[in-house]
mmCIF file of C-alpha atoms and ligand atoms in Angstrom:
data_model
loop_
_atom_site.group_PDB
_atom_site.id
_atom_site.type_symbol
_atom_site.label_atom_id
_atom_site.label_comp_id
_atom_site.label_asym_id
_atom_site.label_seq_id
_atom_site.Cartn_x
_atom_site.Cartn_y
_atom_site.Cartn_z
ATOM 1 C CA UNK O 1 82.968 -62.169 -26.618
ATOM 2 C CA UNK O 2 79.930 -62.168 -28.568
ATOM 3 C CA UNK O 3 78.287 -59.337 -30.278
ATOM 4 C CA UNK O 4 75.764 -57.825 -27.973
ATOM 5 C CA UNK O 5 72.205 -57.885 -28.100
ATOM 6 C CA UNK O 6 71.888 -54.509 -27.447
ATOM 7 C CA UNK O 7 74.083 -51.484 -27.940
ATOM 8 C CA UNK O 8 73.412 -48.099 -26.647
ATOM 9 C CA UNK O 9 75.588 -45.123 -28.731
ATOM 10 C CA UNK O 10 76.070 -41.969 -27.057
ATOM 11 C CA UNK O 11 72.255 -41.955 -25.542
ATOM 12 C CA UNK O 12 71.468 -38.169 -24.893
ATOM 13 C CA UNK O 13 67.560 -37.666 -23.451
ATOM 14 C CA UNK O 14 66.218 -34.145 -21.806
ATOM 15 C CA UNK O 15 63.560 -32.681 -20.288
ATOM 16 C CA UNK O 16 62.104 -29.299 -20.792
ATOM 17 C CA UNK O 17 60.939 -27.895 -17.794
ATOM 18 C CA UNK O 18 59.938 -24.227 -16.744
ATOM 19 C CA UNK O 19 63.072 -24.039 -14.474
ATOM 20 C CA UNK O 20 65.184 -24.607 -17.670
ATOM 21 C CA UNK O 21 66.547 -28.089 -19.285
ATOM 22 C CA UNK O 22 67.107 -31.315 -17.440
ATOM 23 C CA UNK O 23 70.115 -33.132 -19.139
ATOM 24 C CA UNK O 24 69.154 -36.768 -17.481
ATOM 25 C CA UNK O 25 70.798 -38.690 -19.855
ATOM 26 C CA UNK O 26 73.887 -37.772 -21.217
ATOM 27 C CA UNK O 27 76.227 -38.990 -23.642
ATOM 28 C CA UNK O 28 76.257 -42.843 -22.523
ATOM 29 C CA UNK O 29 77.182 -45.629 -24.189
ATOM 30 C CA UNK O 30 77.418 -49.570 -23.104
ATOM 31 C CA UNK O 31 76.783 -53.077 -24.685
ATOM 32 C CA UNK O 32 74.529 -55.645 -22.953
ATOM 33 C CA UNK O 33 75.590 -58.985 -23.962
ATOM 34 C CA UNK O 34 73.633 -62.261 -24.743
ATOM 35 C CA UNK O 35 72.570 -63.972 -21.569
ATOM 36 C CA UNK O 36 74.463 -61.874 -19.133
ATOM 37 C CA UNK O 37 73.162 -59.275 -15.988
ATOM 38 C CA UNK O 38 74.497 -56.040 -16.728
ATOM 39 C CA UNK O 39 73.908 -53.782 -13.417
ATOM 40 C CA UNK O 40 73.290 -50.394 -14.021
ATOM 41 C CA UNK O 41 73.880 -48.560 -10.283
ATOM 42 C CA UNK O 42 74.251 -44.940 -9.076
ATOM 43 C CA UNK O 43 72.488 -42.523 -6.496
ATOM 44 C CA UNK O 44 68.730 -41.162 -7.043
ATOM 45 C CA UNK O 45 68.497 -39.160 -9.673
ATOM 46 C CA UNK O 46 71.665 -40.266 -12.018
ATOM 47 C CA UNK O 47 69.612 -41.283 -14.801
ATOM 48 C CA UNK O 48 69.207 -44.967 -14.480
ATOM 49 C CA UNK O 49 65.431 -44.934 -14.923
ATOM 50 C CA UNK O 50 65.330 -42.358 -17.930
ATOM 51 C CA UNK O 51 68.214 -44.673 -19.866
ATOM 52 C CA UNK O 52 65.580 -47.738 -19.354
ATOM 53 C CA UNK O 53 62.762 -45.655 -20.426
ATOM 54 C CA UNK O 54 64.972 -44.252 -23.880
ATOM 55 C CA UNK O 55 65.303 -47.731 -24.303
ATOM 56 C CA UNK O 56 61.457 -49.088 -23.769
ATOM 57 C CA UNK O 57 60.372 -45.342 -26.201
ATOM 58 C CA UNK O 58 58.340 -44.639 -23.426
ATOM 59 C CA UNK O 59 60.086 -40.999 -22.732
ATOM 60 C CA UNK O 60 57.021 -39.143 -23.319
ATOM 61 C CA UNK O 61 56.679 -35.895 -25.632
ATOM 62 C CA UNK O 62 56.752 -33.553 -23.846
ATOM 63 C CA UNK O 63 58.102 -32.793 -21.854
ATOM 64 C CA UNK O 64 61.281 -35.368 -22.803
ATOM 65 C CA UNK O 65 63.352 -35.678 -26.136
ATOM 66 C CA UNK O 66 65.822 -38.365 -26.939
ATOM 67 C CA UNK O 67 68.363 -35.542 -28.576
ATOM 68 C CA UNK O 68 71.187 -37.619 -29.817
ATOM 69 C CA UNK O 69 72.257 -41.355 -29.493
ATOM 70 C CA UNK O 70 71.618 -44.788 -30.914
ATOM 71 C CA UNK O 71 70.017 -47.912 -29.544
ATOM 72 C CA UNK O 72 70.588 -50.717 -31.740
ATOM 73 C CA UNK O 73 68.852 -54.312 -30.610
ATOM 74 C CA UNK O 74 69.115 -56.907 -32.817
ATOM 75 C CA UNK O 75 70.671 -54.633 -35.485
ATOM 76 C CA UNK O 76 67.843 -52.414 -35.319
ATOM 77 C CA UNK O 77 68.148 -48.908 -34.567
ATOM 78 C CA UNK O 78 65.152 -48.541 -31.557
ATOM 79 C CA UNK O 79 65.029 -44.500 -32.398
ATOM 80 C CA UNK O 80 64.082 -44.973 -35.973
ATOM 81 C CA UNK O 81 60.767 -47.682 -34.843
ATOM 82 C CA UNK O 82 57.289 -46.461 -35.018
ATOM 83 C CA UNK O 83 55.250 -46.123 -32.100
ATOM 84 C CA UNK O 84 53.632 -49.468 -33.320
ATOM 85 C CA UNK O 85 56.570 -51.417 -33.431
ATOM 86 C CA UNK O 86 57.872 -50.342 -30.051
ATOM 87 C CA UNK O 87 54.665 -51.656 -28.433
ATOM 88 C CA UNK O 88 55.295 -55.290 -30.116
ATOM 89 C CA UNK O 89 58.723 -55.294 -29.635
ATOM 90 C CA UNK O 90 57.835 -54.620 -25.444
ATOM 91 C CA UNK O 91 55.599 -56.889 -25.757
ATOM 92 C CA UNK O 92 57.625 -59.879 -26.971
ATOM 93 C CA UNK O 93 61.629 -59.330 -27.299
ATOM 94 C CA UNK O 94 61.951 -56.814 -24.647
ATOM 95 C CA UNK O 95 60.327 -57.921 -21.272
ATOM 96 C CA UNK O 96 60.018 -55.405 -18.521
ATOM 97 C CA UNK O 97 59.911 -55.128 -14.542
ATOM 98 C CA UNK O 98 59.095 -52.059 -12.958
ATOM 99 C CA UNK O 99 59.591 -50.927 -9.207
ATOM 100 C CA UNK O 100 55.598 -50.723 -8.901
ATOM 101 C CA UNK O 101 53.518 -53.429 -10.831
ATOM 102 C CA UNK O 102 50.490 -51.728 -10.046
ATOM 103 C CA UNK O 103 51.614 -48.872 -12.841
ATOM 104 C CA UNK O 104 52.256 -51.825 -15.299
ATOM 105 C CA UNK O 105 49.757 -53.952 -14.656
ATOM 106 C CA UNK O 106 46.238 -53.466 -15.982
ATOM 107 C CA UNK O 107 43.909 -52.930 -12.776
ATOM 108 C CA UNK O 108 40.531 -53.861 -14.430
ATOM 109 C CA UNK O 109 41.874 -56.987 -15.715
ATOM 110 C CA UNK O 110 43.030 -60.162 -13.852
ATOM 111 C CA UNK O 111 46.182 -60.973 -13.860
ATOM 112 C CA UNK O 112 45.796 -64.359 -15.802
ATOM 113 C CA UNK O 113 43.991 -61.828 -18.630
ATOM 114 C CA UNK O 114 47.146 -59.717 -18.757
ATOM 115 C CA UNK O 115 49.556 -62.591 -19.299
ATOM 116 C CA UNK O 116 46.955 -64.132 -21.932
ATOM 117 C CA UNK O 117 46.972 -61.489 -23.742
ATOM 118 C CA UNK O 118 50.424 -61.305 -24.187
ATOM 119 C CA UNK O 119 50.947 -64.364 -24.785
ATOM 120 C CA UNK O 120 48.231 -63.880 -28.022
ATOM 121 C CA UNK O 121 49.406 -60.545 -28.850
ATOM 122 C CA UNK O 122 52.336 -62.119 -29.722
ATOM 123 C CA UNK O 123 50.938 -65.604 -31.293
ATOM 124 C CA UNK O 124 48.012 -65.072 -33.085
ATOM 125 C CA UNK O 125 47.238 -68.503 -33.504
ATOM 126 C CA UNK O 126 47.132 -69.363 -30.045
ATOM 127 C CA UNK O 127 43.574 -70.388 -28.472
ATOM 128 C CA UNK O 128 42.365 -68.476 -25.098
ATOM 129 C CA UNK O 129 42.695 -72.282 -24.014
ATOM 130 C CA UNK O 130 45.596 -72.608 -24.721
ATOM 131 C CA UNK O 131 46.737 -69.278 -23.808
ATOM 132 C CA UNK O 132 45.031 -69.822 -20.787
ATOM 133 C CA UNK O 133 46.866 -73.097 -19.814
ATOM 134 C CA UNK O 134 50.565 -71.618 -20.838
ATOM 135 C CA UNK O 135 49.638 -68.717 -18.139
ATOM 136 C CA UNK O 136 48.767 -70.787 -15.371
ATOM 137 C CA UNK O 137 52.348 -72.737 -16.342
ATOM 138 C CA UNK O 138 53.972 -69.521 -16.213
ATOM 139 C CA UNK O 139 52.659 -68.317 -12.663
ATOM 140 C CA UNK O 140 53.801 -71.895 -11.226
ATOM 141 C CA UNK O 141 57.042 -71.042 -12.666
ATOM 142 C CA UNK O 142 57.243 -67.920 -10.656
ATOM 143 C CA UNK O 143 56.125 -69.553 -7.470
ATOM 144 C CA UNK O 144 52.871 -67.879 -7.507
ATOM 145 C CA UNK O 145 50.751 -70.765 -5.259
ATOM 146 C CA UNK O 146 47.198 -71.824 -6.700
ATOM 147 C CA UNK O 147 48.016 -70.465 -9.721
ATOM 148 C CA UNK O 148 44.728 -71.337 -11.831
ATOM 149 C CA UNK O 149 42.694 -69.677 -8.742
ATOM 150 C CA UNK O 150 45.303 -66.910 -9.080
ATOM 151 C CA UNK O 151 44.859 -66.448 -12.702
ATOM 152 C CA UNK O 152 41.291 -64.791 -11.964
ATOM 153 C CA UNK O 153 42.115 -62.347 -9.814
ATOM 154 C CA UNK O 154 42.652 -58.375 -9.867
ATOM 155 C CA UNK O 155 46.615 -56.498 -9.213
ATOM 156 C CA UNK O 156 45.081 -55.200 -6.142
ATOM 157 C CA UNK O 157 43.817 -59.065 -4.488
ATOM 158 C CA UNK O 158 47.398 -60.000 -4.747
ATOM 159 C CA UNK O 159 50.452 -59.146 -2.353
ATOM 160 C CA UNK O 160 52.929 -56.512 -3.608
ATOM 161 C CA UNK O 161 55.509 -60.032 -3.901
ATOM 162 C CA UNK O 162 52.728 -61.911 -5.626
ATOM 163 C CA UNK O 163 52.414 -58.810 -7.992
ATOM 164 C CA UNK O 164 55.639 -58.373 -9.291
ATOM 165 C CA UNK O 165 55.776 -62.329 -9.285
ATOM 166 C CA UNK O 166 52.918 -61.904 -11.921
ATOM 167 C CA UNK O 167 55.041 -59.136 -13.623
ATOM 168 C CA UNK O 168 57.923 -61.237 -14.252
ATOM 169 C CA UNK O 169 55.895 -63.974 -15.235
ATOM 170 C CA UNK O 170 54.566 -61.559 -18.001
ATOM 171 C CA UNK O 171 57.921 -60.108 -18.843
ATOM 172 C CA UNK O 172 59.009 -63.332 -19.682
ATOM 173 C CA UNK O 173 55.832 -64.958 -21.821
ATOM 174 C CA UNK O 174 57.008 -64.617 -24.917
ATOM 175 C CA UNK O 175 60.769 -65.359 -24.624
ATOM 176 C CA UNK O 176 62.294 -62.615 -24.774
ATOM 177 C CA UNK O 177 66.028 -61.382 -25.859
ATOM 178 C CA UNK O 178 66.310 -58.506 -23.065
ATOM 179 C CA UNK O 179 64.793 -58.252 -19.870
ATOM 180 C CA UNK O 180 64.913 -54.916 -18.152
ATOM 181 C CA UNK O 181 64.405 -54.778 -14.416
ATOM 182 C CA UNK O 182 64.391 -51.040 -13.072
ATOM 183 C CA UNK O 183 64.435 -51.497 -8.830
ATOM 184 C CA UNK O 184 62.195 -54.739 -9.220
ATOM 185 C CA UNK O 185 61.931 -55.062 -5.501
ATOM 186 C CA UNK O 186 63.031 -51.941 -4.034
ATOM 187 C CA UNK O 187 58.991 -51.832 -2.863
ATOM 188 C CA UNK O 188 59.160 -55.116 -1.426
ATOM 189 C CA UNK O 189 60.182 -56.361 2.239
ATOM 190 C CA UNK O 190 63.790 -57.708 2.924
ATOM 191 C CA UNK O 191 62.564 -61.004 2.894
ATOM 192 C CA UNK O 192 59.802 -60.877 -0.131
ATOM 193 C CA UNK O 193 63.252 -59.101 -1.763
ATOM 194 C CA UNK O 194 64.995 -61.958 -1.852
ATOM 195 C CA UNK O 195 62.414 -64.614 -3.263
ATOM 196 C CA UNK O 196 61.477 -62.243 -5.984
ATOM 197 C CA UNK O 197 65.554 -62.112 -7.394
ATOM 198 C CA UNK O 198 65.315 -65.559 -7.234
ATOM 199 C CA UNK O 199 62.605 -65.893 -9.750
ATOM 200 C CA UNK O 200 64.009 -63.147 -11.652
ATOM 201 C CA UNK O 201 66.954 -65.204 -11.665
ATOM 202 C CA UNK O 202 65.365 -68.725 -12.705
ATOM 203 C CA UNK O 203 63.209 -66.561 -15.395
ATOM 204 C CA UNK O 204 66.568 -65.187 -16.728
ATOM 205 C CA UNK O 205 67.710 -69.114 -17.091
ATOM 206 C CA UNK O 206 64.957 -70.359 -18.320
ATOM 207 C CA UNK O 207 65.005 -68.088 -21.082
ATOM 208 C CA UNK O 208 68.445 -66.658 -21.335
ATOM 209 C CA UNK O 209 67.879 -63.636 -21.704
ATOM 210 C CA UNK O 210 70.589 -60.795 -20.816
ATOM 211 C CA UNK O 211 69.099 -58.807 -18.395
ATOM 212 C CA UNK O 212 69.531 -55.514 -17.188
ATOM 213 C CA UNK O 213 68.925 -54.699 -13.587
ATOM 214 C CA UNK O 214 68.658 -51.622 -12.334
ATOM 215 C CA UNK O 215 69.438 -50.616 -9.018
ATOM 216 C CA UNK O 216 70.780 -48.345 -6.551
ATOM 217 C CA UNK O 217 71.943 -51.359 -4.183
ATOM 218 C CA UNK O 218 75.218 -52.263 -4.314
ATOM 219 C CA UNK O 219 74.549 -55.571 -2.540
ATOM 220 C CA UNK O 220 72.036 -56.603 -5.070
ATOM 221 C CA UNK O 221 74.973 -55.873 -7.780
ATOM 222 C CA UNK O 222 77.488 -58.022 -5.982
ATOM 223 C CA UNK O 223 75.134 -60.536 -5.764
ATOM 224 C CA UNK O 224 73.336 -60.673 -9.307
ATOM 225 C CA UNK O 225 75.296 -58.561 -11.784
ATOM 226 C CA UNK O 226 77.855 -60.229 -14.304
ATOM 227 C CA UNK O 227 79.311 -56.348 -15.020
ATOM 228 C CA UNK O 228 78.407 -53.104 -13.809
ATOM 229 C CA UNK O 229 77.476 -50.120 -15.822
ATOM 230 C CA UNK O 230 78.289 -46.899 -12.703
ATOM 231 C CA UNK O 231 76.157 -43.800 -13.641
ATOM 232 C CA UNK O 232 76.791 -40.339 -11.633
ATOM 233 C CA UNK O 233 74.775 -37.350 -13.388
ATOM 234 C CA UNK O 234 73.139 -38.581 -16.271
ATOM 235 C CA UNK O 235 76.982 -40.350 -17.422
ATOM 236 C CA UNK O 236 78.532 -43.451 -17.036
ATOM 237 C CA UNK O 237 81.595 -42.687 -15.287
ATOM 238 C CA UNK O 238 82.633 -46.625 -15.014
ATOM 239 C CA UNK O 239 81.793 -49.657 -16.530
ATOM 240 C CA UNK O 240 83.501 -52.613 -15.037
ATOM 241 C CA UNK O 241 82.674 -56.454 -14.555
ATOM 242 C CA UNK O 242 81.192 -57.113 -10.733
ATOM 243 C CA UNK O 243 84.204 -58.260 -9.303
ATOM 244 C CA UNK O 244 86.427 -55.426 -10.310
ATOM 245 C CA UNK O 245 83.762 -53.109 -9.594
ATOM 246 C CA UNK O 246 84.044 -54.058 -5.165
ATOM 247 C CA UNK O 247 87.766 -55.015 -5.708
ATOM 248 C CA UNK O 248 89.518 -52.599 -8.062
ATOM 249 C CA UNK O 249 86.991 -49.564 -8.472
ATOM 250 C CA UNK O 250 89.093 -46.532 -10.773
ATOM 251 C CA UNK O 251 86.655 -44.474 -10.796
ATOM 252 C CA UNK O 252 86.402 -42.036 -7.108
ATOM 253 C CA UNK O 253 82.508 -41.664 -7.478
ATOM 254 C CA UNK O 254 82.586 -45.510 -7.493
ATOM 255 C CA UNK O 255 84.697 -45.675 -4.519
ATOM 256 C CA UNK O 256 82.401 -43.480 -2.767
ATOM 257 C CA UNK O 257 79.629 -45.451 -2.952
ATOM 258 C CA UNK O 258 81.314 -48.985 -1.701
ATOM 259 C CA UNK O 259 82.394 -46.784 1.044
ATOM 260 C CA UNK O 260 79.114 -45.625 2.129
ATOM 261 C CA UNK O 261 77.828 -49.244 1.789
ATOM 262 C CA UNK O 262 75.905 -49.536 5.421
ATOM 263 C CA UNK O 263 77.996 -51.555 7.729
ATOM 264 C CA UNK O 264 76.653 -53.401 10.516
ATOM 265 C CA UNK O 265 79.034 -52.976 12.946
ATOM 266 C CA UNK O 266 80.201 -49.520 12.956
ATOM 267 C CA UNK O 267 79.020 -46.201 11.776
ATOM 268 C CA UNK O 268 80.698 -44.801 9.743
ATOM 269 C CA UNK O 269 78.885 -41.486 8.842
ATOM 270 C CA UNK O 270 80.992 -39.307 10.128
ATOM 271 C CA UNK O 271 83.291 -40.720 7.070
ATOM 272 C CA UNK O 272 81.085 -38.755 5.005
ATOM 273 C CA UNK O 273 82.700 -41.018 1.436
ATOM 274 C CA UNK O 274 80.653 -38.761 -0.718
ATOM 275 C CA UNK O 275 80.435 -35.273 1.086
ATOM 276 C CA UNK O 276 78.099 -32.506 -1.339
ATOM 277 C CA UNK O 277 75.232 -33.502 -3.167
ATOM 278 C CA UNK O 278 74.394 -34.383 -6.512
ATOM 279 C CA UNK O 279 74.778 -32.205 -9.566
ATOM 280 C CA UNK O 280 72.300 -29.739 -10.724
ATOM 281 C CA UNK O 281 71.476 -31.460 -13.947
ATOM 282 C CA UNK O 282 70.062 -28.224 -15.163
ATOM 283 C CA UNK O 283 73.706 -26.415 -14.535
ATOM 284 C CA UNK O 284 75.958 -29.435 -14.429
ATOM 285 C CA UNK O 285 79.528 -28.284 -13.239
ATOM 286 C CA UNK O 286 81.889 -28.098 -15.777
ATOM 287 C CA UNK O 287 84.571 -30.373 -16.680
ATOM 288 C CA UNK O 288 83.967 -33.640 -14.928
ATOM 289 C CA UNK O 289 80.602 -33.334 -12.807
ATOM 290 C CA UNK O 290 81.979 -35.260 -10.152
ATOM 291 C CA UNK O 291 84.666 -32.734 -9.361
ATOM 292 C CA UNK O 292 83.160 -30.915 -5.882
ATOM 293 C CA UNK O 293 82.838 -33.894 -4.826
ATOM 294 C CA UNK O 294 85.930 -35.741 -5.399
ATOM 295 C CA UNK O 295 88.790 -36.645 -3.053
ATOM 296 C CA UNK O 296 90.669 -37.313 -5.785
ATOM 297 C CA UNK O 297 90.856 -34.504 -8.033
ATOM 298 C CA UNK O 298 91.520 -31.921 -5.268
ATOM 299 C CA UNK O 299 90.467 -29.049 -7.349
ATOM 300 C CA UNK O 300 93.182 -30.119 -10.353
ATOM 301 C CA UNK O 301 92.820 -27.915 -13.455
ATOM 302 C CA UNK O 302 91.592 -31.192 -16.225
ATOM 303 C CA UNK O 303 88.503 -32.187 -13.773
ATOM 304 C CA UNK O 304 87.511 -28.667 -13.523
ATOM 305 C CA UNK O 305 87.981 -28.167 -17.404
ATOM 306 C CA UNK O 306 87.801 -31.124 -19.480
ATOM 307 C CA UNK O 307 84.808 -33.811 -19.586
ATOM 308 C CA UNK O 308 86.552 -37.039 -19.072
ATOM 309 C CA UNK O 309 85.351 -39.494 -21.906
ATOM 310 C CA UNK O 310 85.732 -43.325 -20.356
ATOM 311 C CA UNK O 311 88.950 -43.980 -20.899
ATOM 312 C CA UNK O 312 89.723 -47.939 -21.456
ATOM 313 C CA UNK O 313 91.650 -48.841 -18.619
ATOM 314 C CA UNK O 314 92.405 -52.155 -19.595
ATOM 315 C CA UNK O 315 91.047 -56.023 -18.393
ATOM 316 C CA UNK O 316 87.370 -54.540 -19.832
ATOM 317 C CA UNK O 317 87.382 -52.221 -17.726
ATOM 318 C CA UNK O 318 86.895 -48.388 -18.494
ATOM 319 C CA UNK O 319 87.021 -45.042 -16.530
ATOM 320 C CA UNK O 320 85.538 -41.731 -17.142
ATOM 321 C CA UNK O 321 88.350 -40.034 -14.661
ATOM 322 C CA UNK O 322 91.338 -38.247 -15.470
ATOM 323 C CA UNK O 323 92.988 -39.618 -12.742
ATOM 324 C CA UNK O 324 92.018 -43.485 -12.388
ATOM 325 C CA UNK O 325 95.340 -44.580 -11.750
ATOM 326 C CA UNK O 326 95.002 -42.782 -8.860
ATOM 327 C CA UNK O 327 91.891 -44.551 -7.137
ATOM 328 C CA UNK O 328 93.405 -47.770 -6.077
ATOM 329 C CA UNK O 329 95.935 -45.773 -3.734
ATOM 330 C CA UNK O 330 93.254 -43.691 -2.745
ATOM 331 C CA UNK O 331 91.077 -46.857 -1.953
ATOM 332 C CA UNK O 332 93.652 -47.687 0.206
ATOM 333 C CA UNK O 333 93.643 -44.705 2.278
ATOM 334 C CA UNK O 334 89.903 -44.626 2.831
ATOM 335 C CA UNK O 335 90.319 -48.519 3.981
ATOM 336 C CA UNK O 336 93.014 -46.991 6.798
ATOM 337 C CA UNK O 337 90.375 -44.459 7.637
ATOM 338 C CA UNK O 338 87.669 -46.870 7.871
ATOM 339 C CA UNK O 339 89.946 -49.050 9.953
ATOM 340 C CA UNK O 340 90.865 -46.104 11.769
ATOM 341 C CA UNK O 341 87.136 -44.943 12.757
ATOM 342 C CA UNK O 342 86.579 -49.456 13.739
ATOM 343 C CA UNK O 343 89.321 -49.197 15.573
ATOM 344 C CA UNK O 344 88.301 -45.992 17.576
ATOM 345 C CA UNK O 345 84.597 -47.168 18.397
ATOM 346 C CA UNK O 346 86.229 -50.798 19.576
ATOM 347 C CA UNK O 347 84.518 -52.756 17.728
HETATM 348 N N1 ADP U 1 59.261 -36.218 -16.731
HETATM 349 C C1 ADP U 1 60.327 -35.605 -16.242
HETATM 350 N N2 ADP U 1 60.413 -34.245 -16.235
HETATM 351 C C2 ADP U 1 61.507 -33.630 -15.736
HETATM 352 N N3 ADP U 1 62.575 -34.248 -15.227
HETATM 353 C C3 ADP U 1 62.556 -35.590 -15.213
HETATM 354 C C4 ADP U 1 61.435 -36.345 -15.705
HETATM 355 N N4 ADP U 1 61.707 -37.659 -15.554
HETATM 356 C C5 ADP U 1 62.935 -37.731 -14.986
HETATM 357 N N5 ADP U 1 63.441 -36.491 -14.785
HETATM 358 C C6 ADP U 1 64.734 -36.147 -14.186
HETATM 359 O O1 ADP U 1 65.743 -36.912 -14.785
HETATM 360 C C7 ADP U 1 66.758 -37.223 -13.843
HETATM 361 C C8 ADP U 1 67.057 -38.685 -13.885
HETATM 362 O O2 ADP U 1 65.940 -39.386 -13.386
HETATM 363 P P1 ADP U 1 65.887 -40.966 -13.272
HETATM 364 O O3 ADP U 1 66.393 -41.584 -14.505
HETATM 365 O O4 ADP U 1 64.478 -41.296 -12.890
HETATM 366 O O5 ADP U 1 66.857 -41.263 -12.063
HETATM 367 P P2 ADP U 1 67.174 -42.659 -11.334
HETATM 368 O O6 ADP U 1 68.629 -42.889 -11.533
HETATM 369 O O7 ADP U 1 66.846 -42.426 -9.902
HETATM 370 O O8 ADP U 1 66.297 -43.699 -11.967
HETATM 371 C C9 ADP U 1 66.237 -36.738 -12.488
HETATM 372 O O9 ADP U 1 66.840 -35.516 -12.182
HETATM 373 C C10 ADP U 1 64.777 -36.566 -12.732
HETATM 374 O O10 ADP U 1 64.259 -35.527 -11.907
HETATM 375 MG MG1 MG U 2 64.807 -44.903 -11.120
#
């Protein structure tokens, strides 16, 4: 393989708050590599956002602090950048898609402004003509209809699909090397859903850029994600490519959440894949933070103890679980109890 385009080294961001210190990023490491879609999945809460923000340096001070870690893009160590170079590095190299446009985008500017000025932020030498012009191109490249009319209006005249149709025309002016999308259409309607991954997805080819898209839809990953980086509690507790992930999950957490993938013709809640909550990320458990939860460990001395590091488990696949040789029996036993519970509602 290549060397990646971006690295992240043992990524470790908190927040102080009054009810004591949120660990919301702990310890995680992965490589995104050039012109891939690395999938970064895992319930509410696990830290998928806060790794995307570490990334951006938009973790603001206080009440966050990137303690420990490295992000190196392009052989540049992101933590060590001034505030000034971030922004022009967002700008241009990095390109970025939030859940809710209307937080990203500029309200008293039009939407054709916004893209502009990117586009000159980044090439001085560009005309407002011309900059102008290369806009309008790049909202017909996202499907936006009558884009010159378009380009005039506000965020708020335009559709929540038409929005973050402008965003990812905007994320993409200036050719970037990484494109991170954090839940870019978890706002949007089933339908609007599935036009706007299909820009992302001609945006990504048109400039081949490895993209990171962030998620806690497991469908979107099967459909969109070359690998998959699994985060439970501020870790990555697998880190697997797409099809392994669905077919050959070692880690129990992952397991859990193909499990409790909604099924159309049964439910299966009473399965209960994942019973307890969360971790306290305050007052994580010790040992492996997955451990209440797990129908694997069944209370075993290392997962209460010892914090699994992600063991290489071989075919690029790793495993933060002291067991993973265990999960593909167990995967088999939850498909007999799945079959089991189709089997007892007839259908
Ligand atoms: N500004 C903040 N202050 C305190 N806690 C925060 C802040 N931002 C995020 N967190 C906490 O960090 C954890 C991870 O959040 P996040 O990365 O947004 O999760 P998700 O995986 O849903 O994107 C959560 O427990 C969240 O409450
Ligand atoms: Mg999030």
């Amino acid at each position: 393989m290549s060397s990646p385009v971006l690295s992240i080294r043992g990524l470790t961001t908190e927040f102080v708050t009054p009810a004591g210190v949120v660990k919301a990023v702990n310890d995680v490491s992965w490589d995104l590599y050039p012109g891939e879609t690395l999938g970064v999945v895992g319930e509410s809460g696990s830290g998928k956002s806060v790794t995307a923000m570490s990334i951006l340096g938009l973790i603001q001070s206080p009440p966050g602090r990137i303690v420990a870690g490295e992000i190196v893009f392009d052989g540049r160590d992101l933590l060590h950048m001034s505030p000034k170079e971030l922004r022009r590095l967002r700008g241009s190299e990095i390109g970025m898609i939030f859940q809710d446009p209307m937080t990203s985008l500029n309200p008293v500017l039009t939407v054709g402004q916004q893209i502009s000025e990117a586009l000159r932020l980044h090439d001085s030498t560009m005309s407002r003509a011309e900059a102008r012009a290369r806009a309008v191109e790049l909202l017909t490249m996202v499907g936006v209809p009558n884009p010159a009319g378009r380009y005039d209006q506000y965020p708020h005249e335009h559709s929540g699909g038409m929005r973050q149709r402008a965003m990812i025309a905007m994320a993409i002016a200036n050719d970037p090397k990484v494109l991170i999308a954090d839940e870019p259409t978890t706002a949007l309607d089933v339908t609007i859903q599935a036009q706007v991954l299909d820009v992302l997805r001609t945006a990504q080819e048109r400039t081949n850029a490895a993209t990171i898209l962030i998620t806690h839809d497991l469908g979107l990953i099967a459909e969109h994600a070359d690998r998959v980086v699994v985060m439970y509690g501020g870790k990555v507790v697998e880190v697997a490519d797409a099809l392994s992930i669905f077919s050959a999950p070692r880690h129990p957490y992952t397991l859990g959440l193909m499990s409790s993938l909604p099924r159309l013709d049964v439910d299966l809640q009473r399965l209960d894949p994942i019973p307890g909550s969360p971790p306290n990320l305050i007052d994580l458990p010790p040992g492996c933070s997955f451990h209440p939860r797990c129908r694997v460990s069944r209370g075993r001395e290392p997962c209460r103890t010892e914090v699994p590091p992600l063991y290489d488990v071989g075919g690029g696949q790793w495993s933060a679980c002291h067991y993973s040789e265990e999960v593909p029996a167990e995967m088999a036993v939850v498909s007999r109890e799945m079959g089991a519970a189709l089997g007892s509602t007839g259908a």
